Amino acid sequence: MAAQDVQAGGWSPALILVLVAVLLAGALFGYDQGVISGALSGVQHEFKLSALLVEVVTSWVTLGALAGSLAGGELADRLGRRKALFAAAALFAAGAAVEALAPAVAVLVAGRLLVGFGVGVAAVAAPLYAAELAPAPQRGRFVSAYQLAITIGIFLSYLVDQALTKQGDWRVMLGVSAVPALLLLAAMVPAVESPRWLVRMGRRDEARATIARARPWVDPDVRLASIEASLHDEPPNASWSEVFAPAWRRPLTIGIGLAVFQQITGINAIIYYSDKIFAAAGFSSAAAQTQASTWAIGAVNVVATLIAIAFIDRLGRRPLLLAGLVGMTASLAAVGFAFLSSSKGAGMSSSAGAVTLGALVVFIISFAFSLGPVVWTVINEIFPGRVRGRAVAVATAVNWGSAFLVSEFFLTLVDAIGESATFFLFAFFCVVGGIWIYRRVPETKGRSLEQIETLWRGDTRAPAASLR
Ligand code: BGC
């Protein structure tokens, strides 16, 4: 039964719609991550913001996302994955409208929080939805499609920023994000619910009908039996204390650890501040900096994520994570050395500038085929069904919290210890992350969610090697 479940792959219109929804949710996330860099100067000009308010307008969206991701687990468990995504899209569209029409900075900040909240809910519900509906052989691909959409969203926001920078039309830049939100709303109307969630809610007939629609090539009763077997004896919703119970400490530590390492190795310092990094690396005009960011960071990120999608279900999670971290360590160290050589003289030489550009491209490629997609994939497949919603929410909230801290303190850190030490620090975190992943993170490739669940049963201190 499990074998049939693991081997059966294919596409149906219902599965394609799941993929579309996941792509739109990712695009919302990404657009929102990238857009503020270009919108900020127009906002600053119109509202005459203090430095503190500039930071608030920039980073409070991450705080909203942190709250949204905690609530997202709750919503995804109570309303279902589909309705949670519907709610996220509605919140996001409303927030984007509030931002675009804001008459005062307080309203703009309220809009940022609302948008962030929607992004947080979607960031939990979308990969969860993808992981629960995708057939096991394609699960990595479904969840990395979410990551691909994030990178496309970032790239699009860089392009929109570039196109509108001259007019300083920040209202349009921010308001444009209502478009994917409305499309997501529309997509969720006919979309199917996750059969696993339906079974947990005792809605067996609907679950059976959904399986028949989403995966017409499998015997729905066999699939239903396999879901039921894994949900056997489980209450519909675990309490918060159960999420933190010793039995699940191992997957929880893995989820949280991956969420933290994804951020403290520097990705968003580079996404948010790439213009500033390129300026420090000798790209003197604003146009040259934006161009470098758009293409060397934005476009490369998209292309490299495509590579991940091709390989994640073939090579497995661990090899991609470890190989990516090697590339990230080397490139961050190269940037560190380039800044080190420049700090001795006046500014960076053109060769050190070229090294920085090349190294950042290598960094983005390495992140995009490893920590970017694989972290979200693993977070969404390691938790047992009854704690999955809340546990994924905890890991996602930790991810946003770490993103908030890194983006908030990157410039302060650069001021305090200099660019080169800051990049060496990120490189050091890559090394620590690599060692930790090597020792602790099991391979989940090709295992059904039910089989992964059995990894955590028995001796909770079993060496990770036995799980590879
Ligand atoms: C991360 C984001 C990051 C993006 C870059 C995602 O996996 O969670 O914080 O901005 O990748 O592509």
Coordinates of C-alpha atoms and ligand atoms in Angstrom, one line a residue:
M1 CA 0.0 0.0 0.0
A2 CA 2.8 2.4 1.0
A3 CA 4.7 1.3 -2.1
Q4 CA 1.9 2.3 -4.4
D5 CA 1.5 5.5 -2.6
V6 CA 5.2 6.3 -2.9
Q7 CA 5.5 5.4 -6.6
A8 CA 2.4 6.9 -8.0
G9 CA 3.0 10.2 -9.6
G10 CA 1.3 12.3 -12.3
W11 CA -0.7 15.4 -12.9
S12 CA -4.4 16.2 -12.7
P13 CA -6.2 19.5 -13.2
A14 CA -6.8 19.6 -9.4
L15 CA -3.0 19.1 -8.7
I16 CA -2.1 21.8 -11.3
L17 CA -4.4 24.2 -9.4
V18 CA -2.6 23.3 -6.2
L19 CA 0.6 24.2 -7.9
V20 CA -0.8 27.5 -9.2
A21 CA -1.9 28.4 -5.7
V22 CA 1.4 27.6 -4.2
L23 CA 3.2 29.6 -6.9
L24 CA 1.0 32.7 -6.3
A25 CA 1.5 32.4 -2.6
G26 CA 5.2 32.3 -3.1
A27 CA 5.2 35.2 -5.5
L28 CA 3.4 37.3 -2.8
F29 CA 6.0 36.4 -0.3
G30 CA 8.9 37.3 -2.7
Y31 CA 7.4 40.5 -4.1
D32 CA 7.0 41.7 -0.6
Q33 CA 10.5 40.8 0.4
G34 CA 12.0 42.7 -2.5
V35 CA 9.8 45.7 -3.2
I36 CA 10.5 47.9 -0.2
S37 CA 14.1 48.6 -1.3
G38 CA 12.9 50.6 -4.3
A39 CA 9.8 52.1 -2.7
L40 CA 11.6 53.5 0.3
S41 CA 13.0 56.6 -1.1
G42 CA 9.6 57.8 -2.4
V43 CA 8.0 57.0 0.9
Q44 CA 10.7 58.9 2.7
H45 CA 10.4 61.9 0.5
E46 CA 6.6 62.1 0.8
F47 CA 6.3 61.6 4.6
K48 CA 9.7 63.1 5.6
L49 CA 10.5 60.0 7.7
S50 CA 13.0 59.9 10.5
A51 CA 15.6 57.1 10.4
L52 CA 13.6 55.2 13.0
L53 CA 10.4 55.3 10.9
V54 CA 12.4 54.2 7.8
E55 CA 13.3 51.1 9.7
V56 CA 9.7 50.6 10.9
V57 CA 8.3 50.9 7.4
T58 CA 10.9 48.5 6.1
S59 CA 11.0 45.8 8.8
W60 CA 7.5 45.7 10.4
V61 CA 6.2 43.7 7.5
T62 CA 8.5 40.9 8.9
L63 CA 6.9 41.4 12.4
G64 CA 3.5 41.1 10.8
A65 CA 4.7 37.9 9.1
L66 CA 6.0 36.5 12.3
A67 CA 2.5 37.0 13.9
G68 CA 0.8 35.7 10.8
S69 CA 2.9 32.6 10.6
L70 CA 1.9 31.7 14.2
A71 CA -1.7 32.4 13.5
G72 CA -1.3 30.6 10.2
G73 CA -0.8 27.2 11.9
E74 CA -3.9 27.7 13.9
L75 CA -5.9 28.8 10.8
A76 CA -4.5 25.9 8.7
D77 CA -5.5 23.4 11.4
R78 CA -9.0 24.9 12.2
L79 CA -10.2 26.1 8.8
G80 CA -8.2 23.8 6.6
R81 CA -5.2 24.6 4.3
R82 CA -7.4 25.8 1.5
K83 CA -9.4 28.4 3.5
A84 CA -6.3 29.5 5.3
L85 CA -4.8 30.4 2.0
F86 CA -8.0 32.1 1.0
A87 CA -7.8 34.2 4.2
A88 CA -4.2 35.0 3.6
A89 CA -4.9 36.3 0.1
A90 CA -7.8 38.5 1.4
L91 CA -5.6 39.9 4.1
F92 CA -2.8 40.6 1.6
A93 CA -5.1 42.3 -0.9
A94 CA -6.6 44.5 1.8
G95 CA -3.1 45.4 3.1
A96 CA -1.8 46.2 -0.3
A97 CA -4.8 48.6 -0.9
V98 CA -4.2 50.2 2.5
E99 CA -0.5 50.8 1.7
A100 CA -1.2 52.2 -1.7
L101 CA -3.8 54.6 -0.5
A102 CA -2.2 55.5 2.9
P103 CA -2.7 59.2 3.7
A104 CA -0.3 59.1 6.6
V105 CA 2.7 57.1 7.7
A106 CA 0.7 55.4 10.6
V107 CA -1.7 54.0 8.0
L108 CA 1.1 52.9 5.8
V109 CA 2.6 51.0 8.8
A110 CA -0.8 49.4 9.5
G111 CA -0.9 48.3 5.8
R112 CA 2.6 46.9 6.1
L113 CA 1.6 44.9 9.2
L114 CA -1.5 43.6 7.5
V115 CA 0.4 42.6 4.4
G116 CA 3.0 40.9 6.6
F117 CA 0.3 39.1 8.5
G118 CA -1.1 37.7 5.2
V119 CA 2.4 36.7 4.0
G120 CA 3.0 34.9 7.3
V121 CA -0.3 32.9 7.0
A122 CA 0.4 32.1 3.4
A123 CA 4.0 31.1 4.2
V124 CA 2.7 28.4 6.6
A125 CA -0.4 27.3 4.6
A126 CA 1.1 27.1 1.1
P127 CA 4.0 24.7 1.6
L128 CA 1.8 22.7 4.0
Y129 CA -0.9 22.5 1.3
A130 CA 1.8 21.5 -1.3
A131 CA 3.4 18.9 0.9
E132 CA 0.1 17.3 1.8
L133 CA -1.3 17.1 -1.7
A134 CA 1.8 16.2 -3.7
P135 CA 2.5 12.6 -4.4
A136 CA 5.7 11.6 -2.6
P137 CA 8.0 11.4 -5.7
Q138 CA 7.1 15.0 -6.5
R139 CA 6.8 16.5 -3.0
G140 CA 10.2 18.1 -3.1
R141 CA 9.4 19.6 -6.5
F142 CA 6.0 21.0 -5.3
V143 CA 7.6 22.7 -2.3
S144 CA 10.5 24.0 -4.2
A145 CA 8.1 25.4 -6.7
Y146 CA 7.0 27.6 -3.8
Q147 CA 10.6 28.7 -3.4
L148 CA 10.8 29.3 -7.2
A149 CA 7.8 31.6 -6.9
I150 CA 9.4 33.5 -4.0
T151 CA 12.5 34.2 -6.2
I152 CA 10.3 35.2 -9.1
G153 CA 8.4 37.6 -6.8
I154 CA 11.7 39.1 -5.6
F155 CA 12.9 39.5 -9.2
L156 CA 9.6 41.0 -10.4
S157 CA 9.7 43.5 -7.5
Y158 CA 13.3 44.5 -8.5
L159 CA 12.1 45.0 -12.1
V160 CA 9.0 47.0 -11.0
D161 CA 11.2 49.1 -8.7
Q162 CA 13.6 49.7 -11.5
A163 CA 10.8 50.8 -13.9
L164 CA 9.2 53.1 -11.4
T165 CA 12.2 54.5 -9.6
K166 CA 12.4 57.7 -11.7
Q167 CA 8.8 58.7 -11.0
G168 CA 9.3 57.6 -7.3
D169 CA 5.8 56.0 -7.6
W170 CA 6.0 54.0 -4.4
R171 CA 2.2 53.7 -4.2
V172 CA 2.1 51.7 -7.4
M173 CA 5.1 49.7 -6.4
L174 CA 3.3 48.6 -3.2
G175 CA -0.2 48.4 -4.7
V176 CA 0.8 46.1 -7.5
S177 CA 1.1 43.2 -5.0
A178 CA -2.7 43.2 -4.8
V179 CA -2.7 41.5 -8.2
P180 CA -1.2 38.1 -7.2
A181 CA -3.3 38.3 -4.0
L182 CA -6.5 38.7 -6.1
L183 CA -5.4 35.9 -8.4
L184 CA -4.8 33.7 -5.4
L185 CA -8.2 34.5 -4.0
A186 CA -9.7 33.4 -7.3
A187 CA -7.6 30.2 -7.5
M188 CA -8.7 29.1 -4.0
V189 CA -12.4 29.1 -4.9
P190 CA -12.3 25.9 -7.0
A191 CA -9.2 24.4 -5.4
V192 CA -9.4 21.1 -3.4
E193 CA -8.7 20.7 0.3
S194 CA -5.9 18.6 1.6
P195 CA -7.3 15.0 2.0
R196 CA -5.0 14.4 5.1
W197 CA -6.6 17.4 6.8
L198 CA -10.1 16.2 5.8
V199 CA -9.4 12.8 7.3
R200 CA -8.2 14.3 10.5
M201 CA -11.4 16.3 10.7
G202 CA -13.4 13.1 10.3
R203 CA -14.6 14.1 6.8
R204 CA -13.8 10.8 5.2
D205 CA -16.1 10.9 2.2
E206 CA -14.8 14.4 1.2
A207 CA -11.3 13.1 1.6
R208 CA -12.0 10.2 -0.7
A209 CA -13.6 12.4 -3.3
T210 CA -10.7 14.8 -3.1
I211 CA -8.2 12.0 -3.6
A212 CA -10.2 10.7 -6.6
R213 CA -10.1 14.2 -8.1
A214 CA -6.5 15.1 -7.3
R215 CA -4.9 11.7 -8.0
P216 CA -7.2 9.7 -10.3
W217 CA -4.5 7.2 -11.0
V218 CA -4.4 5.8 -7.5
D219 CA -7.0 3.7 -5.8
P220 CA -8.6 6.2 -3.4
D221 CA -9.4 3.6 -0.9
V222 CA -5.8 2.4 -0.7
R223 CA -4.6 6.0 -0.3
L224 CA -7.2 6.7 2.3
A225 CA -6.2 3.6 4.2
S226 CA -2.6 4.7 4.2
I227 CA -3.5 8.2 5.5
E228 CA -5.8 6.7 8.1
A229 CA -3.1 4.3 9.2
S230 CA -0.7 7.2 9.9
L231 CA -3.4 9.2 11.6
H232 CA -4.5 6.2 13.7
D233 CA -5.1 7.0 17.4
E234 CA -4.3 10.7 16.8
P235 CA -6.7 13.3 18.1
P236 CA -7.7 15.9 15.4
N237 CA -5.6 18.7 16.8
A238 CA -2.6 18.6 19.1
S239 CA -2.3 21.2 21.8
W240 CA 0.6 23.6 21.9
S241 CA 2.2 21.7 24.8
E242 CA 2.2 18.6 22.6
V243 CA 4.0 20.4 19.9
F244 CA 6.9 20.9 22.4
A245 CA 6.5 17.4 23.9
P246 CA 9.8 15.4 24.2
A247 CA 8.5 12.9 21.6
W248 CA 8.7 15.5 18.8
R249 CA 11.7 17.4 20.1
R250 CA 13.9 16.0 17.4
P251 CA 11.9 17.1 14.4
L252 CA 11.1 20.4 16.1
T253 CA 14.9 21.0 16.8
I254 CA 15.6 20.2 13.1
G255 CA 12.8 22.5 11.8
I256 CA 13.9 25.4 14.0
G257 CA 17.6 24.8 13.4
L258 CA 17.1 24.8 9.6
A259 CA 14.9 28.0 9.8
V260 CA 17.6 29.8 11.8
F261 CA 20.5 28.7 9.6
Q262 CA 18.7 29.7 6.5
Q263 CA 18.6 33.3 7.8
I264 CA 21.8 33.8 9.8
T265 CA 23.9 32.7 6.9
G266 CA 23.1 36.1 5.4
I267 CA 20.6 35.7 2.5
N268 CA 18.4 38.6 3.3
A269 CA 21.2 40.9 4.2
I270 CA 22.2 40.4 0.6
I271 CA 18.6 40.6 -0.9
Y272 CA 17.7 43.7 1.0
Y273 CA 21.0 45.5 0.9
S274 CA 22.5 44.4 -2.3
D275 CA 22.5 47.9 -3.7
K276 CA 24.5 49.1 -0.7
I277 CA 26.9 46.1 -1.0
F278 CA 27.5 46.8 -4.6
A279 CA 28.0 50.5 -3.8
A280 CA 30.7 49.6 -1.3
A281 CA 32.2 47.3 -3.8
G282 CA 32.8 50.2 -6.2
F283 CA 29.7 50.3 -8.4
S284 CA 29.4 54.0 -8.2
S285 CA 26.1 55.0 -10.0
A286 CA 22.7 54.1 -8.6
A287 CA 21.8 52.6 -12.0
A288 CA 24.8 50.3 -12.0
Q289 CA 23.9 49.1 -8.5
T290 CA 20.3 48.4 -9.3
Q291 CA 21.3 46.6 -12.5
A292 CA 23.7 44.5 -10.6
S293 CA 21.1 43.6 -8.0
T294 CA 18.4 42.9 -10.5
W295 CA 20.4 40.6 -12.7
A296 CA 23.2 39.2 -10.5
I297 CA 21.0 38.6 -7.5
G298 CA 17.3 38.6 -8.7
A299 CA 17.6 36.8 -12.0
V300 CA 20.4 34.4 -10.9
N301 CA 18.3 33.4 -7.9
V302 CA 15.4 32.4 -10.1
V303 CA 17.5 30.4 -12.5
A304 CA 19.4 28.5 -9.8
T305 CA 16.2 27.6 -8.0
L306 CA 15.1 25.9 -11.2
I307 CA 18.1 23.7 -10.9
A308 CA 17.0 22.8 -7.4
I309 CA 13.6 21.8 -8.7
A310 CA 15.2 19.5 -11.2
F311 CA 17.4 17.8 -8.6
I312 CA 15.8 17.8 -5.2
D313 CA 13.8 14.6 -5.6
R314 CA 16.7 12.9 -7.4
L315 CA 19.7 13.8 -5.3
G316 CA 18.0 14.2 -2.0
R317 CA 17.9 17.0 0.6
R318 CA 21.2 16.3 2.4
P319 CA 23.6 16.4 -0.5
L320 CA 22.0 19.6 -1.8
L321 CA 22.1 21.3 1.6
L322 CA 25.8 20.3 2.2
A323 CA 27.0 21.2 -1.3
G324 CA 25.2 24.6 -1.1
L325 CA 26.8 25.4 2.2
V326 CA 30.2 24.7 0.8
G327 CA 29.6 27.2 -2.0
M328 CA 28.1 29.7 0.4
T329 CA 31.0 29.5 2.8
A330 CA 33.6 29.9 0.0
S331 CA 31.8 32.9 -1.6
L332 CA 31.1 34.7 1.7
A333 CA 34.8 34.3 2.6
A334 CA 35.8 35.6 -0.8
V335 CA 33.6 38.7 -0.2
G336 CA 35.2 39.1 3.2
F337 CA 38.7 39.0 1.7
A338 CA 37.7 41.4 -1.0
F339 CA 36.5 43.9 1.6
L340 CA 39.6 43.2 3.7
S341 CA 41.9 44.1 0.9
S342 CA 40.0 47.3 0.2
S343 CA 39.9 48.5 3.7
K344 CA 43.7 48.9 3.6
G345 CA 43.5 51.3 0.7
A346 CA 40.9 53.8 -0.4
G347 CA 37.8 51.9 -1.6
M348 CA 37.7 48.7 -3.4
S349 CA 39.8 48.1 -6.5
S350 CA 38.0 47.2 -9.7
S351 CA 39.3 43.6 -9.4
A352 CA 38.1 43.3 -5.8
G353 CA 34.7 44.7 -7.0
A354 CA 34.6 42.0 -9.7
V355 CA 35.5 39.4 -7.1
T356 CA 32.6 40.6 -4.9
L357 CA 30.2 40.5 -7.9
G358 CA 31.3 37.0 -8.9
A359 CA 31.3 35.8 -5.3
L360 CA 27.8 37.1 -4.7
V361 CA 26.6 35.3 -7.8
V362 CA 28.1 32.1 -6.5
F363 CA 26.5 32.7 -3.1
I364 CA 23.0 33.2 -4.6
I365 CA 23.4 30.1 -6.8
S366 CA 24.5 28.0 -3.8
F367 CA 21.7 29.3 -1.6
A368 CA 19.1 28.9 -4.3
F369 CA 19.8 25.2 -4.9
S370 CA 20.2 24.4 -1.2
L371 CA 19.0 26.3 1.9
G372 CA 16.4 28.2 -0.1
P373 CA 14.1 25.4 -1.2
V374 CA 15.3 22.5 0.8
V375 CA 14.7 24.1 4.2
W376 CA 11.1 24.8 3.4
T377 CA 10.7 21.3 2.0
V378 CA 12.2 19.6 5.0
I379 CA 10.3 21.8 7.5
N380 CA 7.1 20.7 5.8
E381 CA 7.7 17.0 5.7
I382 CA 9.3 16.1 9.1
F383 CA 6.4 16.7 11.4
P384 CA 3.8 14.1 12.3
G385 CA 0.3 15.0 11.1
R386 CA -1.3 16.0 14.3
V387 CA 1.4 18.6 15.2
R388 CA 2.3 19.6 11.7
G389 CA 0.3 22.7 11.4
R390 CA 1.5 24.3 14.6
A391 CA 5.0 22.9 14.4
V392 CA 5.5 24.3 10.9
A393 CA 4.1 27.6 12.2
V394 CA 6.7 27.7 14.9
A395 CA 9.6 27.0 12.5
T396 CA 8.2 29.6 10.1
A397 CA 7.9 32.2 12.8
V398 CA 11.4 31.5 13.9
N399 CA 12.5 31.9 10.3
W400 CA 10.8 35.4 10.1
G401 CA 12.2 36.3 13.5
S402 CA 15.7 35.5 12.4
A403 CA 15.1 37.4 9.1
F404 CA 13.9 40.4 11.1
L405 CA 17.0 40.3 13.3
V406 CA 19.4 39.9 10.4
S407 CA 17.8 42.7 8.3
E408 CA 17.5 45.0 11.2
F409 CA 21.0 44.6 12.4
F410 CA 23.0 44.1 9.3
L411 CA 23.9 47.7 8.8
T412 CA 24.6 48.2 12.5
L413 CA 26.9 45.2 12.4
V414 CA 28.7 46.6 9.3
D415 CA 29.1 49.9 11.2
A416 CA 30.4 48.1 14.3
I417 CA 32.8 45.5 12.9
G418 CA 33.1 46.4 9.2
E419 CA 32.0 44.6 6.0
S420 CA 34.7 42.1 5.9
A421 CA 34.2 40.8 9.5
T422 CA 30.4 40.7 8.9
F423 CA 30.8 38.4 5.8
F424 CA 33.3 36.2 7.7
L425 CA 30.7 35.9 10.4
F426 CA 28.1 34.7 7.9
A427 CA 30.7 32.3 6.5
F428 CA 31.3 31.0 10.0
F429 CA 27.6 30.4 10.5
C430 CA 27.6 28.4 7.2
V431 CA 30.3 26.1 8.6
V432 CA 28.5 25.6 11.9
G433 CA 25.2 25.0 9.9
G434 CA 27.0 22.5 7.7
I435 CA 28.3 20.4 10.6
W436 CA 25.0 20.5 12.4
I437 CA 23.1 19.4 9.3
Y438 CA 25.6 16.6 8.6
R439 CA 25.1 15.3 12.1
R440 CA 21.4 15.9 12.7
V441 CA 19.2 16.2 9.6
P442 CA 18.0 12.9 8.1
E443 CA 17.4 12.2 4.5
T444 CA 13.7 12.4 3.6
K445 CA 13.9 12.0 -0.1
G446 CA 11.3 9.5 -1.5
R447 CA 9.8 8.7 1.9
S448 CA 6.1 9.2 2.3
L449 CA 5.0 11.5 5.1
E450 CA 3.8 8.4 6.9
Q451 CA 7.3 6.8 6.6
I452 CA 9.0 10.0 7.8
E453 CA 6.8 10.0 10.9
T454 CA 8.2 6.6 11.9
L455 CA 11.7 8.0 11.9
W456 CA 11.0 9.8 15.1
R457 CA 9.5 6.8 16.9
G458 CA 11.6 4.6 19.1
D459 CA 15.0 5.8 20.4
T460 CA 14.9 9.6 20.1
R461 CA 18.6 9.7 20.4
A462 CA 19.3 7.3 17.5
P463 CA 22.2 8.7 15.5
A464 CA 21.2 10.6 12.4
A465 CA 23.4 8.2 10.4
S466 CA 20.8 5.5 10.7
L467 CA 18.4 7.7 9.0
R468 CA 20.4 8.7 6.0
Ligands
BGC1 C1 13.8 32.6 2.4 C2 13.7 34.1 2.3 C3 14.6 34.6 1.2 C4 14.4 33.9 -0.1 C5 15.4 34.3 -1.1 C6 13.6 32.0 1.1 O1 13.7 30.6 1.2 O2 13.0 32.1 3.4 O3 13.9 34.7 3.5 O4 14.4 36.0 1.0 O5 14.5 32.5 0.1 O6 15.2 33.6 -2.3

